[in-house]
Amino acid sequence: MGDLGTLLDLTFLFTAILLAGAISGYLSERSGIVNLGIDGMMCVGALFFGVFSSSAFWGGTPPFATIIVALLLTMICTMIMGVMHAFVCIHLKADHTIAGTAINLVGLALSTFLNPTLAGLLNPGESRIMCKYNSCLPVGNSLFGSSIIIFAVVLLIAIAIFFIVNRTKVGLRFKAVGENPNAVDAQGISVFKYQWIAVLLSSAMAGLAGGLFLFKVTAFNGDVQSMGYLSLAILITGGWRIPKITVFAIVFAIFNAAAGTTTFTQLGIPQLVVFSIPYIITLVVLLFSGRKSLAPAHSGIPFEKGMR
Amino acid sequence: MLGFKKKSRLSPKFNLKIQKIIHSDVRQSTTKKIIATIVAILLAFMLALIIACSVCNAWGQFGKVMGTIFSAGFQNISSVNSLLSNMCILIVGGLAFIFAYKAGLFNIGISGQMVAGATGATLVCHLCNLVPGANQFVILIISMGLGALVAAIAGSLKAYLKINEVVSSIMLNWIIYFMSILILGMAPITRDASNLNTLAPADNLLLRINGNSFGPLIILAGVCIIFVAVVLNFTVFGRKQRVTGLSNSGALAAGYNVKANQIASMAISGALAGVLGAMLYCGFSPNMPVTAAAKAIPQEGFNGISVGLISMCSPMASIPVSLFFSMVKTSVSDLQILGIDNHIADVVFGIVVYGAAAITLFLNLKPYWLTLDIFRGKNYSKIKHERNMSNIELLSIAGDQCAILKKYFVYYQKHSDVPSTMELKPGVKIKMWWGGVRYWLVSQQAKLSVKHHQRKDLFTGKIFFKEEMAHIIVKNKMLVVDFDYKKHGGWYIKLNEKLVKSPELRTKINEVTKHNCNAQLMTDLAKVEKNFREKPFNPHGIKKTALLAYLQNIRTGLRYRINISRQNKLVYFTLQQTKEQAEAIGLGEIRSKDQYDFARTAYFKAYQKTFDVVKAHYDTMVRTFTRGKQLNIMGIRFDPATLNLLYMRNLKEEIAAISHLINCPLTKAQLNEVGNLVSKVRNLEEKIESERSQGIGYRQIAKNYLNKSKEVNDQILVDKNEINVANTRLASIVAKARNNEKVLQHEKWMAQEAANEQAERELRKYAEKRAKREAKAFRKKIEREQKEALRDSRKGVI
């Protein structure tokens, strides 16, 4: 049963990470800005969380309650990447794919580059950043480990976003920006404002996902093990809808967690196949839903006032 | 003078061609792109270095770090190998990206396609016994085929199911990555026990010569570059690809098979990625990843995207960009010794690609114009922007002097789609394009002067009188091509018909100039020109064009001194009408010493030959005038004052012109006249000679003639007065006569009126009498009838 406990625990943690990442993509794409750079933002988020969770930052081993402050600080700092992305996509009207690729490259490069130096500064003698909350909040130990708290928090955020987007005036406007920004603009609502806020929140969520990722690994390597791309896959498979995203996040998390344990290997399925199952699922879902596009109508197209 | 570059000694025609190339819109935008790219790369590079130095605390070694980056690739044969191989790998990755991007597809799956190709190649290497020698081609073909297959899957998903190729490629990347590791791990390959994480394709099959891979890789990369550049630029297939990329609907409208194009483009891109895989794993670094511990897709594909984006999708530009990246990459191990982490190369790549995404920022930033805006308080950057919109444009404003230009522009604007932005304010600043050459004409208040353009290689211009402009254009049916004030001290006009290539523009110019010219003058000039062309006149080596212009200017009342240059096509004018006018157009004397010497020798040569002729005919002319006639030769009227002036000045061209005029065919009457006079002239000539032998110089003779002509003029004036008096007298008589006539007519009319009245009165009297008579008769008749009736009634009664 210990195996199952680890599996469940890891599933909760991975669901939280992937859901946060997918919500990051959701927020951005719903406002019409394609965010391919979730992976890079997550890398930077993990780096910042490593800084804010270190004992050097808190002056000793941080108490568990400070995790909220650390995560919030991480989210705020990761907004730098959001600013980079938003400026290029919204104001310079660059190709969102190019900008996303650039963000990915910059994020990954910065985190790998800064990782050893920062680790040496924070904890002298170490070469990799580590999360100090791992000891307070051990993951993968019991049937209902502490990761369920993280999962619950992220799920709450997801539900909150679902209700805000679908039930409130602000949320509906926000959704409309992704579908028809010119109509929104005609109503006298600032499209740029909504897009900026969306991209900043998106990067904040990616930062959160990156921060949570540090719970998974004992030491940060500089990359987030393709979690960002998985989040993107979830976003696409989930058809840009929060409930479906949540479901697929859980499914993908199960596969990812199971790949780490011996569950599938015992059944005779190689680990590598399990790793690639989420991507295959995504491709298959795309094959069947590709024709009827579920994506926001105006995502990926720079908004121009004169186009209506 | 500062700011003035000495003009090149190239022929103006050739210079014009060069100007056209340099200042064409295509060339300018390319230059702009290149500059923006270089600026972006340098900024990103500096930013990355700053980050690196501040993070790794290496500020003290900043110079050393820079030096290492640019020198690490040239230390020994292995570092050169690393530099060149890396460069080739980056180039091919970039080409793979570029080919798909030109067709509008963002191939983010280069890494996956590369891994797929390399996996196939490795399997074939290990499992089949390939013949040494031919096997490298087999590897390449297998690698290319697998890469193309994977890419074609993404391409067909895009074409048939409209699945975004970015998303499907990312998914395929990961699937292929995991699967290739799985397959390589399961394949029955004996592994090196010391290196379990990576796998090398068999040694004898590597793309290497003596352990160095750069030779084969450079050949492969060169072939790829040529292939991509030729296909994209010079083949129908490549052009169709580009059309598909630029506008999907446009390609559909043109009848292209868009789906097939997209799939083909992805497949070729994938094949290039396959070449990349073979180059990387069978050439430079024979280390295929075999474990998924790192969970990181090989970065080479993404580096290819970086190269493709930053070189702005130009295959040729990818070479220097790759060289730069390769330098950074090669220097990584040396930088590590200086204490800088080996991921610095990735940081540089990432930031440069971000710069490529933000390239619009660099394209639109114009620091030079921005500073001008700030310090001069004018919107130069806007002006610069507007210049790009049309070839002919008025930046601001024309005064009186360039009314002709204004008209021309207005006309041009009416007949073409040039936006009309003209305003009327004092001061002239006109930028215009004519025949591919840019002019920059500026006026300050009333006077017109020329400010040199900022770019030194441009022609500078001087503005001209409107009549002059019109004449020159009409006469030669050519454009005024070049004005150069600075060099020649006057302005010269180069006339070249070939420059106006379009017949439309020619007719337009003709229309415009007709509009501005005096029709009478046109016909006159046409006659003169015809005569000159039929009968070549060149007695003293004087250019025809000079004389034509001279004649014209006499007609318009402007007086010029004409200098003839050694160059055939150039004619220099100096305007001498009034001081103010001369100042206004900034004309002066001859400035260059060459010009002066030439003019002087020409003057003396011409003097000897022409003076006698003029001397002979001068008297004839004067006599003609003294008879109250104007000398009218070929539509040009001469007056005595002009001739006097000419004589007194002894200007060779003027003399030559007049002598020619006299030699020209005249009307019969004129000929007779001249013939009669010639004998007298000869007598006079003898007299002059005698006077001369007695010691009276030409000057004295001229003075005598002048006095004589003055007397004649006075006589003419006196005669004129008399005639005037007579005329007034005559006029008064005529007036009186007319007055008398009027009075007479009035009396006649009055008499007639009276007679008419009397006649009327008589008629009325007669009519009255007659009426009375008739009435009497009528009454008598009635009475008689009454009596008869009465009698009858009586009879009846009885």
CSV table of N, CA and C in Angstrom, one decimal, chain B residues 60-186:
chain,number,residue,atom,x,y,z
B,60,GLY,N,35.6,42.3,-12.8
B,60,GLY,CA,37.1,42.6,-13.0
B,60,GLY,C,37.6,42.0,-14.2
B,61,GLN,N,36.9,40.9,-14.7
B,61,GLN,CA,37.5,40.3,-15.9
B,61,GLN,C,36.6,40.5,-17.1
B,62,PHE,N,35.9,41.7,-17.1
B,62,PHE,CA,35.0,41.9,-18.2
B,62,PHE,C,35.6,41.9,-19.6
B,63,GLY,N,36.7,42.6,-19.7
B,63,GLY,CA,37.5,42.6,-20.9
B,63,GLY,C,38.0,41.2,-21.3
B,64,LYS,N,38.4,40.5,-20.3
B,64,LYS,CA,38.9,39.2,-20.6
B,64,LYS,C,37.8,38.3,-21.1
B,65,VAL,N,36.6,38.4,-20.5
B,65,VAL,CA,35.5,37.6,-20.9
B,65,VAL,C,35.2,37.9,-22.4
B,66,MET,N,35.1,39.2,-22.7
B,66,MET,CA,34.8,39.6,-24.1
B,66,MET,C,35.9,39.0,-25.1
B,67,GLY,N,37.1,39.1,-24.7
B,67,GLY,CA,38.2,38.6,-25.5
B,67,GLY,C,38.1,37.1,-25.7
B,68,THR,N,37.8,36.4,-24.6
B,68,THR,CA,37.6,35.0,-24.7
B,68,THR,C,36.6,34.5,-25.7
B,69,ILE,N,35.4,35.3,-25.6
B,69,ILE,CA,34.3,34.9,-26.5
B,69,ILE,C,34.7,35.0,-28.0
B,70,PHE,N,35.5,36.0,-28.3
B,70,PHE,CA,35.8,36.2,-29.7
B,70,PHE,C,37.1,35.5,-30.1
B,71,SER,N,37.9,35.0,-29.2
B,71,SER,CA,39.1,34.3,-29.6
B,71,SER,C,39.1,32.8,-29.3
B,72,ALA,N,38.1,32.4,-28.5
B,72,ALA,CA,38.2,31.0,-28.1
B,72,ALA,C,38.1,30.0,-29.3
B,73,GLY,N,37.5,30.4,-30.3
B,73,GLY,CA,37.3,29.5,-31.5
B,73,GLY,C,38.5,29.4,-32.4
B,74,PHE,N,39.5,30.2,-32.1
B,74,PHE,CA,40.6,30.2,-33.0
B,74,PHE,C,42.0,29.7,-32.4
B,75,GLN,N,41.9,29.0,-31.3
B,75,GLN,CA,43.1,28.7,-30.6
B,75,GLN,C,43.9,27.5,-31.3
B,76,ASN,N,43.2,26.4,-31.4
B,76,ASN,CA,43.8,25.3,-32.1
B,76,ASN,C,42.9,24.6,-33.0
B,77,ILE,N,43.3,23.5,-33.6
B,77,ILE,CA,42.5,22.8,-34.6
B,77,ILE,C,41.2,22.3,-34.0
B,78,SER,N,41.2,21.9,-32.7
B,78,SER,CA,40.0,21.3,-32.1
B,78,SER,C,39.0,22.4,-31.9
B,79,SER,N,39.5,23.6,-31.5
B,79,SER,CA,38.5,24.7,-31.2
B,79,SER,C,38.0,25.2,-32.5
B,80,VAL,N,38.8,25.3,-33.6
B,80,VAL,CA,38.3,25.7,-34.9
B,80,VAL,C,37.3,24.7,-35.3
B,81,ASN,N,37.6,23.4,-35.1
B,81,ASN,CA,36.6,22.4,-35.5
B,81,ASN,C,35.3,22.6,-34.8
B,82,SER,N,35.4,22.9,-33.5
B,82,SER,CA,34.2,23.1,-32.7
B,82,SER,C,33.4,24.3,-33.2
B,83,LEU,N,34.2,25.4,-33.5
B,83,LEU,CA,33.5,26.6,-34.0
B,83,LEU,C,32.8,26.4,-35.3
B,84,LEU,N,33.5,25.8,-36.2
B,84,LEU,CA,32.9,25.6,-37.6
B,84,LEU,C,31.8,24.6,-37.5
B,85,SER,N,32.0,23.5,-36.8
B,85,SER,CA,30.9,22.5,-36.7
B,85,SER,C,29.7,23.1,-36.1
B,86,ASN,N,29.9,23.8,-35.0
B,86,ASN,CA,28.7,24.4,-34.3
B,86,ASN,C,28.0,25.4,-35.3
B,87,MET,N,28.8,26.1,-36.0
B,87,MET,CA,28.2,27.1,-37.0
B,87,MET,C,27.4,26.3,-38.0
B,88,CYS,N,27.9,25.3,-38.6
B,88,CYS,CA,27.2,24.5,-39.6
B,88,CYS,C,25.9,24.0,-39.0
B,89,ILE,N,26.0,23.5,-37.8
B,89,ILE,CA,24.8,22.9,-37.2
B,89,ILE,C,23.7,24.0,-37.0
B,90,LEU,N,24.2,25.1,-36.5
B,90,LEU,CA,23.2,26.2,-36.3
B,90,LEU,C,22.6,26.7,-37.6
B,91,ILE,N,23.5,26.7,-38.7
B,91,ILE,CA,23.0,27.1,-40.0
B,91,ILE,C,21.9,26.2,-40.5
B,92,VAL,N,22.1,24.9,-40.4
B,92,VAL,CA,21.2,24.0,-40.9
B,92,VAL,C,19.9,24.0,-40.1
B,93,GLY,N,20.0,24.1,-38.8
B,93,GLY,CA,18.8,24.2,-37.9
B,93,GLY,C,18.0,25.5,-38.4
B,94,GLY,N,18.8,26.6,-38.6
B,94,GLY,CA,18.1,27.8,-39.0
B,94,GLY,C,17.4,27.6,-40.3
B,95,LEU,N,18.1,26.9,-41.2
B,95,LEU,CA,17.5,26.8,-42.6
B,95,LEU,C,16.2,25.9,-42.5
B,96,ALA,N,16.2,24.9,-41.6
B,96,ALA,CA,15.0,24.1,-41.4
B,96,ALA,C,13.9,24.9,-41.0
B,97,PHE,N,14.2,25.8,-40.0
B,97,PHE,CA,13.1,26.7,-39.5
B,97,PHE,C,12.6,27.7,-40.6
B,98,ILE,N,13.6,28.3,-41.3
B,98,ILE,CA,13.3,29.3,-42.3
B,98,ILE,C,12.4,28.7,-43.4
B,99,PHE,N,12.7,27.5,-43.9
B,99,PHE,CA,12.0,27.0,-45.0
B,99,PHE,C,10.5,26.9,-44.7
B,100,ALA,N,10.2,26.4,-43.4
B,100,ALA,CA,8.8,26.2,-43.1
B,100,ALA,C,8.2,27.6,-42.8
B,101,TYR,N,9.0,28.5,-42.2
B,101,TYR,CA,8.4,29.8,-41.8
B,101,TYR,C,8.1,30.6,-43.1
B,102,LYS,N,8.8,30.4,-44.1
B,102,LYS,CA,8.5,31.2,-45.4
B,102,LYS,C,7.1,30.7,-45.9
B,103,ALA,N,6.7,29.5,-45.6
B,103,ALA,CA,5.4,29.0,-46.0
B,103,ALA,C,4.4,29.3,-44.9
B,104,GLY,N,4.7,30.1,-43.9
B,104,GLY,CA,3.8,30.5,-42.9
B,104,GLY,C,3.6,29.4,-41.8
B,105,LEU,N,4.6,28.5,-41.7
B,105,LEU,CA,4.4,27.4,-40.7
B,105,LEU,C,5.6,27.6,-39.7
B,106,PHE,N,5.2,27.5,-38.4
B,106,PHE,CA,6.2,27.7,-37.3
B,106,PHE,C,6.7,26.3,-36.9
B,107,ASN,N,7.8,25.8,-37.4
B,107,ASN,CA,8.2,24.5,-37.1
B,107,ASN,C,9.0,24.4,-35.8
B,108,ILE,N,8.2,24.2,-34.7
B,108,ILE,CA,8.9,24.2,-33.4
B,108,ILE,C,9.4,22.7,-33.2
B,109,GLY,N,9.1,21.8,-34.1
B,109,GLY,CA,9.4,20.4,-33.9
B,109,GLY,C,10.7,20.0,-34.6
B,110,ILE,N,11.6,20.9,-34.8
B,110,ILE,CA,12.9,20.6,-35.5
B,110,ILE,C,13.7,19.6,-34.6
B,111,SER,N,13.6,19.8,-33.3
B,111,SER,CA,14.4,18.9,-32.4
B,111,SER,C,13.8,17.5,-32.6
B,112,GLY,N,12.5,17.3,-32.5
B,112,GLY,CA,11.9,16.0,-32.6
B,112,GLY,C,12.2,15.3,-33.9
B,113,GLN,N,12.1,16.1,-35.0
B,113,GLN,CA,12.4,15.5,-36.3
B,113,GLN,C,13.9,15.1,-36.4
B,114,MET,N,14.7,15.9,-35.8
B,114,MET,CA,16.1,15.6,-35.8
B,114,MET,C,16.4,14.3,-35.1
B,115,VAL,N,15.8,14.2,-33.9
B,115,VAL,CA,16.0,13.0,-33.1
B,115,VAL,C,15.5,11.8,-33.8
B,116,ALA,N,14.3,11.9,-34.5
B,116,ALA,CA,13.8,10.8,-35.2
B,116,ALA,C,14.7,10.4,-36.3
B,117,GLY,N,15.2,11.3,-37.1
B,117,GLY,CA,16.2,11.0,-38.1
B,117,GLY,C,17.4,10.3,-37.6
B,118,ALA,N,18.0,10.9,-36.5
B,118,ALA,CA,19.2,10.4,-36.0
B,118,ALA,C,19.0,9.0,-35.4
B,119,THR,N,17.8,8.8,-34.8
B,119,THR,CA,17.6,7.4,-34.3
B,119,THR,C,17.6,6.4,-35.4
B,120,GLY,N,16.9,6.7,-36.4
B,120,GLY,CA,16.9,5.8,-37.6
B,120,GLY,C,18.3,5.5,-38.1
B,121,ALA,N,19.0,6.6,-38.2
B,121,ALA,CA,20.4,6.5,-38.8
B,121,ALA,C,21.2,5.6,-37.8
B,122,THR,N,21.1,5.8,-36.5
B,122,THR,CA,21.9,5.0,-35.6
B,122,THR,C,21.5,3.6,-35.6
B,123,LEU,N,20.2,3.3,-35.7
B,123,LEU,CA,19.8,1.9,-35.8
B,123,LEU,C,20.3,1.2,-37.0
B,124,VAL,N,20.3,1.9,-38.1
B,124,VAL,CA,20.8,1.3,-39.4
B,124,VAL,C,22.3,1.1,-39.3
B,125,CYS,N,23.0,2.0,-38.7
B,125,CYS,CA,24.4,1.9,-38.5
B,125,CYS,C,24.8,0.6,-37.7
B,126,HIS,N,24.0,0.4,-36.6
B,126,HIS,CA,24.4,-0.6,-35.7
B,126,HIS,C,23.9,-2.0,-36.2
B,127,LEU,N,22.7,-2.0,-36.8
B,127,LEU,CA,22.1,-3.3,-37.1
B,127,LEU,C,22.4,-3.8,-38.5
B,128,CYS,N,22.8,-3.0,-39.4
B,128,CYS,CA,23.1,-3.4,-40.8
B,128,CYS,C,24.5,-3.3,-41.0
B,129,ASN,N,25.0,-4.2,-41.8
B,129,ASN,CA,26.5,-4.1,-42.2
B,129,ASN,C,26.6,-3.2,-43.4
B,130,LEU,N,26.8,-2.0,-43.2
B,130,LEU,CA,26.8,-1.1,-44.4
B,130,LEU,C,28.2,-1.1,-45.0
B,131,VAL,N,28.2,-0.8,-46.3
B,131,VAL,CA,29.5,-0.8,-47.0
B,131,VAL,C,30.2,0.5,-46.6
B,132,PRO,N,31.4,0.5,-46.1
B,132,PRO,CA,32.1,1.8,-45.8
B,132,PRO,C,32.2,2.6,-47.1
B,133,GLY,N,32.0,3.9,-46.9
B,133,GLY,CA,32.1,4.8,-48.1
B,133,GLY,C,30.7,5.2,-48.5
B,134,ALA,N,29.8,4.3,-48.9
B,134,ALA,CA,28.5,4.6,-49.3
B,134,ALA,C,27.6,4.9,-48.2
B,135,ASN,N,28.0,4.4,-47.0
B,135,ASN,CA,27.1,4.4,-45.9
B,135,ASN,C,26.7,5.8,-45.4
B,136,GLN,N,27.6,6.7,-45.5
B,136,GLN,CA,27.3,8.1,-45.0
B,136,GLN,C,26.1,8.7,-45.8
B,137,PHE,N,26.0,8.3,-47.1
B,137,PHE,CA,24.8,8.8,-47.9
B,137,PHE,C,23.6,8.1,-47.4
B,138,VAL,N,23.8,6.8,-47.1
B,138,VAL,CA,22.6,6.0,-46.6
B,138,VAL,C,22.1,6.7,-45.3
B,139,ILE,N,23.0,7.0,-44.4
B,139,ILE,CA,22.6,7.6,-43.1
B,139,ILE,C,21.9,8.9,-43.4
B,140,LEU,N,22.4,9.7,-44.3
B,140,LEU,CA,21.8,11.0,-44.6
B,140,LEU,C,20.4,10.8,-45.1
B,141,ILE,N,20.3,9.9,-46.0
B,141,ILE,CA,19.0,9.7,-46.7
B,141,ILE,C,18.0,9.2,-45.7
B,142,ILE,N,18.4,8.2,-44.9
B,142,ILE,CA,17.4,7.7,-43.8
B,142,ILE,C,17.0,8.8,-42.9
B,143,SER,N,18.0,9.5,-42.4
B,143,SER,CA,17.8,10.6,-41.5
B,143,SER,C,16.8,11.6,-42.1
B,144,MET,N,17.1,12.0,-43.3
B,144,MET,CA,16.2,13.0,-44.0
B,144,MET,C,14.8,12.5,-44.1
B,145,GLY,N,14.7,11.2,-44.6
B,145,GLY,CA,13.4,10.6,-44.8
B,145,GLY,C,12.6,10.6,-43.5
B,146,LEU,N,13.2,10.1,-42.4
B,146,LEU,CA,12.4,10.1,-41.2
B,146,LEU,C,12.0,11.4,-40.7
B,147,GLY,N,13.0,12.4,-40.8
B,147,GLY,CA,12.6,13.8,-40.4
B,147,GLY,C,11.5,14.3,-41.2
B,148,ALA,N,11.6,14.1,-42.5
B,148,ALA,CA,10.5,14.5,-43.4
B,148,ALA,C,9.2,13.9,-43.0
B,149,LEU,N,9.2,12.6,-42.7
B,149,LEU,CA,8.0,11.9,-42.4
B,149,LEU,C,7.3,12.5,-41.2
B,150,VAL,N,8.1,12.7,-40.1
B,150,VAL,CA,7.6,13.3,-38.9
B,150,VAL,C,7.0,14.7,-39.1
B,151,ALA,N,7.7,15.5,-39.9
B,151,ALA,CA,7.3,16.8,-40.1
B,151,ALA,C,6.0,16.8,-41.0
B,152,ALA,N,6.0,15.8,-41.9
B,152,ALA,CA,4.8,15.7,-42.8
B,152,ALA,C,3.6,15.4,-42.0
B,153,ILE,N,3.7,14.6,-40.9
B,153,ILE,CA,2.6,14.3,-40.1
B,153,ILE,C,2.0,15.6,-39.5
B,154,ALA,N,2.9,16.4,-39.0
B,154,ALA,CA,2.4,17.7,-38.4
B,154,ALA,C,1.8,18.6,-39.5
B,155,GLY,N,2.5,18.6,-40.7
B,155,GLY,CA,2.0,19.4,-41.8
B,155,GLY,C,0.6,18.9,-42.3
B,156,SER,N,0.4,17.6,-42.3
B,156,SER,CA,-0.9,17.2,-42.8
B,156,SER,C,-2.0,17.4,-41.7
B,157,LEU,N,-1.6,17.3,-40.5
B,157,LEU,CA,-2.6,17.7,-39.4
B,157,LEU,C,-3.0,19.1,-39.6
B,158,LYS,N,-2.0,19.9,-39.9
B,158,LYS,CA,-2.3,21.4,-40.1
B,158,LYS,C,-3.2,21.5,-41.3
B,159,ALA,N,-2.9,20.8,-42.4
B,159,ALA,CA,-3.6,21.1,-43.7
B,159,ALA,C,-5.0,20.5,-43.7
B,160,TYR,N,-5.1,19.3,-43.1
B,160,TYR,CA,-6.4,18.6,-43.3
B,160,TYR,C,-7.3,18.8,-42.1
B,161,LEU,N,-6.7,18.9,-40.8
B,161,LEU,CA,-7.5,19.0,-39.6
B,161,LEU,C,-7.4,20.3,-39.0
B,162,LYS,N,-6.6,21.2,-39.6
B,162,LYS,CA,-6.5,22.6,-39.0
B,162,LYS,C,-6.0,22.6,-37.6
B,163,ILE,N,-5.2,21.6,-37.3
B,163,ILE,CA,-4.6,21.6,-35.9
B,163,ILE,C,-3.3,22.5,-36.0
B,164,ASN,N,-3.2,23.3,-35.1
B,164,ASN,CA,-2.1,24.2,-35.0
B,164,ASN,C,-0.8,23.5,-35.0
B,165,GLU,N,0.1,23.8,-36.0
B,165,GLU,CA,1.3,23.0,-36.2
B,165,GLU,C,2.3,23.1,-35.0
B,166,VAL,N,2.2,24.3,-34.3
B,166,VAL,CA,3.0,24.4,-33.1
B,166,VAL,C,2.7,23.4,-32.0
B,167,VAL,N,1.4,23.3,-31.7
B,167,VAL,CA,0.9,22.4,-30.7
B,167,VAL,C,1.2,20.9,-31.1
B,168,SER,N,0.9,20.6,-32.3
B,168,SER,CA,1.1,19.2,-32.7
B,168,SER,C,2.6,18.9,-32.7
B,169,SER,N,3.4,19.8,-33.1
B,169,SER,CA,4.9,19.6,-33.1
B,169,SER,C,5.4,19.4,-31.7
B,170,ILE,N,4.9,20.2,-30.8
B,170,ILE,CA,5.4,20.1,-29.4
B,170,ILE,C,5.1,18.7,-28.9
B,171,MET,N,3.9,18.3,-29.2
B,171,MET,CA,3.5,16.9,-28.7
B,171,MET,C,4.3,15.9,-29.4
B,172,LEU,N,4.5,16.0,-30.7
B,172,LEU,CA,5.3,15.0,-31.4
B,172,LEU,C,6.8,15.0,-30.9
B,173,ASN,N,7.3,16.2,-30.6
B,173,ASN,CA,8.6,16.3,-30.0
B,173,ASN,C,8.8,15.4,-28.9
B,174,TRP,N,7.9,15.5,-27.9
B,174,TRP,CA,8.0,14.7,-26.7
B,174,TRP,C,7.8,13.2,-26.9
B,175,ILE,N,6.8,12.9,-27.8
B,175,ILE,CA,6.5,11.5,-28.1
B,175,ILE,C,7.8,10.9,-28.7
B,176,ILE,N,8.3,11.6,-29.7
B,176,ILE,CA,9.5,11.0,-30.4
B,176,ILE,C,10.7,10.9,-29.5
B,177,TYR,N,10.8,11.9,-28.6
B,177,TYR,CA,11.9,11.9,-27.7
B,177,TYR,C,11.9,10.7,-26.8
B,178,PHE,N,10.7,10.4,-26.2
B,178,PHE,CA,10.6,9.3,-25.3
B,178,PHE,C,10.7,8.0,-26.1
B,179,MET,N,10.1,7.9,-27.3
B,179,MET,CA,10.1,6.7,-28.1
B,179,MET,C,11.5,6.4,-28.6
B,180,SER,N,12.2,7.4,-29.0
B,180,SER,CA,13.6,7.1,-29.5
B,180,SER,C,14.5,6.5,-28.4
B,181,ILE,N,14.3,7.1,-27.2
B,181,ILE,CA,15.1,6.5,-26.1
B,181,ILE,C,14.7,5.1,-25.8
B,182,LEU,N,13.4,4.9,-25.9
B,182,LEU,CA,12.9,3.5,-25.7
B,182,LEU,C,13.4,2.5,-26.7
B,183,ILE,N,13.4,3.0,-28.0
B,183,ILE,CA,13.8,2.1,-29.1
B,183,ILE,C,15.3,1.8,-29.0
B,184,LEU,N,16.0,2.9,-28.8
B,184,LEU,CA,17.5,2.7,-28.7
B,184,LEU,C,17.9,1.9,-27.5
B,185,GLY,N,17.1,2.0,-26.4
B,185,GLY,CA,17.4,1.2,-25.2
B,185,GLY,C,17.1,-0.3,-25.5
B,186,MET,N,16.0,-0.6,-26.2
B,186,MET,CA,15.6,-1.9,-26.5
B,186,MET,C,16.4,-2.6,-27.6
